[in-house]
């Protein structure tokens, strides 16, 4: 028998969510917590996504922890949207500030979790052959973490370098004088394209679906804004956690078509001037994500802006989306302007699909592009992907892979029936919001229910199947009334071949989620079953 380490809690992943879970359960509840992390440093998304141009496109006042005012005051961000390096430095600071590193094992990927019904404990196995048992497992494995890597034939024959944005090497990649191909024009693609274009000799952008991209309006951080937040810190955190999107700005209550065309134009113009994709979508009007007419008003405006920027008519035609605006909203400065550069070529791979990677570069059905470097900015097997990469077994031998074969099913995006004491931070059917403050909220909910299990002597907690089904229905009812289900993207699973195309989110907004799920704790957790302790840890 291999050596087995018994702990109260295993936390999988040391990104924003996992670090907060470690701190909250270890220092808040005094439990024996072991964190296991695949990378050789903390940071999660921000550890892996080191590509040129990588940065948060959420304003930093909402892209950080909000549970500790002192931390918020002491860490000095420099830019409105922090770059990857700065976020990684922040997360390392947090790790050291709360002395978390001693509880984390790096380069240790959990490959298997199994619930032992005899002992009421989870048994875990790692890629390094280590074995753990734990009463509770918290999976902070990341919403956007498992990479989507299209399998183009011939990739191995390519003589140049190939990178994926979400598995970028630690050493800088030199693009100087190189012919570069970027596949993908989502958040990662648009960021890498803008950054690499000035350095590369030639840049070929392989675009499948054009995207609406509003300016970010990058700028140094506004110290007055941060001061105003600090002066009413609790009020600010409350406002973030009771808003719809938790992005730290005021959302509009005004439907787009309730105002005159002139007024609408002025509001859009101001939103463009202020920058930020989510802000544009949710702070200009209340219904761009749900009402096709409102959505069209917004996209008409964005198309007019694109036409003002992009000089070549054919490039403009290919760059201009024809869909609704209902992928995850993007923002970046200089994205459309980049296509005015002489060294940048837009390749329409919807019209002429990529057939293969050759020794020399990329071949579409009508041309071959000779390249030195290929960048896959092709995104993620999002939301459910990372959970399904781990071989997970709950009660009665039911595997997560079996349970989620048709679609992921959870309760509140945090637990799934048949998997007692297993928690997911920002799992499927959780709120569709900015993440870090919501990670904290969810971890605090987990802390409270775990405390309840401990205080009452119950060994386990798990959601009831009927209750879970009700949650799924609630989520679907809301999501299918939005436009996000009508356009292909990772939000509904349609970006990965073979993945269930379905709803993956609670789209009722964080405020409603907070009330509903937080309220259930006050009522003694209806819909959850608390079991008897079988053995002590
Ligand atoms: P995204 O937003 O999923 O974008 C991936 C891009 O890659 C998108 O343009 C895709 O086109 C394209 N793609 C994917 N597969 C292919 C193939 N086979 N051929 C050509 N093009 C392809 O991922 P990101 O990493 O940019 O961002 C994900 C999230 O991370 C982002 O929303 C933020 O929340 C942070 P498609 O649109 O599917 O036609």
XYZ file of C-alpha atoms and ligand atoms in Angstrom, residues 144 148 150 152 165 183-189 206 208-209 211 327-328 330 349-350 354 377-380 488 490 495, ligand 1:
68
model
C -11.028 28.715 -18.440
C -8.936 23.774 -26.644
C -7.690 21.852 -32.509
C -4.993 19.971 -37.454
C -1.686 31.149 -25.507
C -5.259 31.242 -35.078
C -8.220 32.662 -33.144
C -9.629 36.099 -32.448
C -11.169 35.828 -28.965
C -9.877 37.704 -25.901
C -6.496 35.943 -26.084
C -6.152 36.260 -29.867
C -6.512 33.249 -39.159
C -12.963 31.945 -38.208
C -15.654 34.178 -36.695
C -15.733 39.589 -33.158
C -20.100 35.970 -27.340
C -18.185 36.992 -24.246
C -14.158 41.750 -25.742
C -10.771 30.655 -42.467
C -14.548 30.445 -42.427
C -7.475 25.413 -42.483
C -5.260 31.370 -29.512
C -8.040 28.831 -29.730
C -9.335 29.057 -26.187
C -10.613 26.520 -23.740
C -21.550 29.867 -30.871
C -17.420 28.691 -25.093
C -16.459 25.978 -29.436
P -12.135 32.065 -27.240
O -12.829 33.304 -26.862
O -12.891 30.784 -27.170
O -11.568 32.281 -28.714
C -11.010 31.225 -29.435
C -10.784 31.657 -30.846
O -10.206 30.565 -31.566
C -12.079 32.002 -31.572
O -11.818 33.063 -32.448
C -12.372 30.717 -32.335
O -13.185 30.905 -33.466
C -10.995 30.288 -32.719
N -10.912 28.865 -33.032
C -11.141 27.827 -32.210
N -10.977 26.666 -32.863
C -10.638 26.996 -34.128
C -10.354 26.244 -35.289
N -10.402 24.911 -35.277
N -10.040 26.908 -36.427
C -10.014 28.252 -36.442
N -10.276 29.035 -35.374
C -10.590 28.394 -34.242
O -10.808 31.833 -26.376
P -9.861 32.936 -25.703
O -8.689 32.229 -25.141
O -9.603 34.037 -26.628
O -10.721 33.533 -24.548
C -11.461 32.698 -23.665
C -11.852 33.473 -22.451
O -10.711 33.641 -21.597
C -12.315 34.870 -22.694
O -13.626 34.936 -23.146
C -12.089 35.522 -21.363
O -13.157 35.220 -20.496
C -10.822 34.884 -20.881
P -14.802 30.783 -33.351
O -15.256 32.049 -32.710
O -15.066 29.581 -32.479
O -15.255 30.587 -34.729
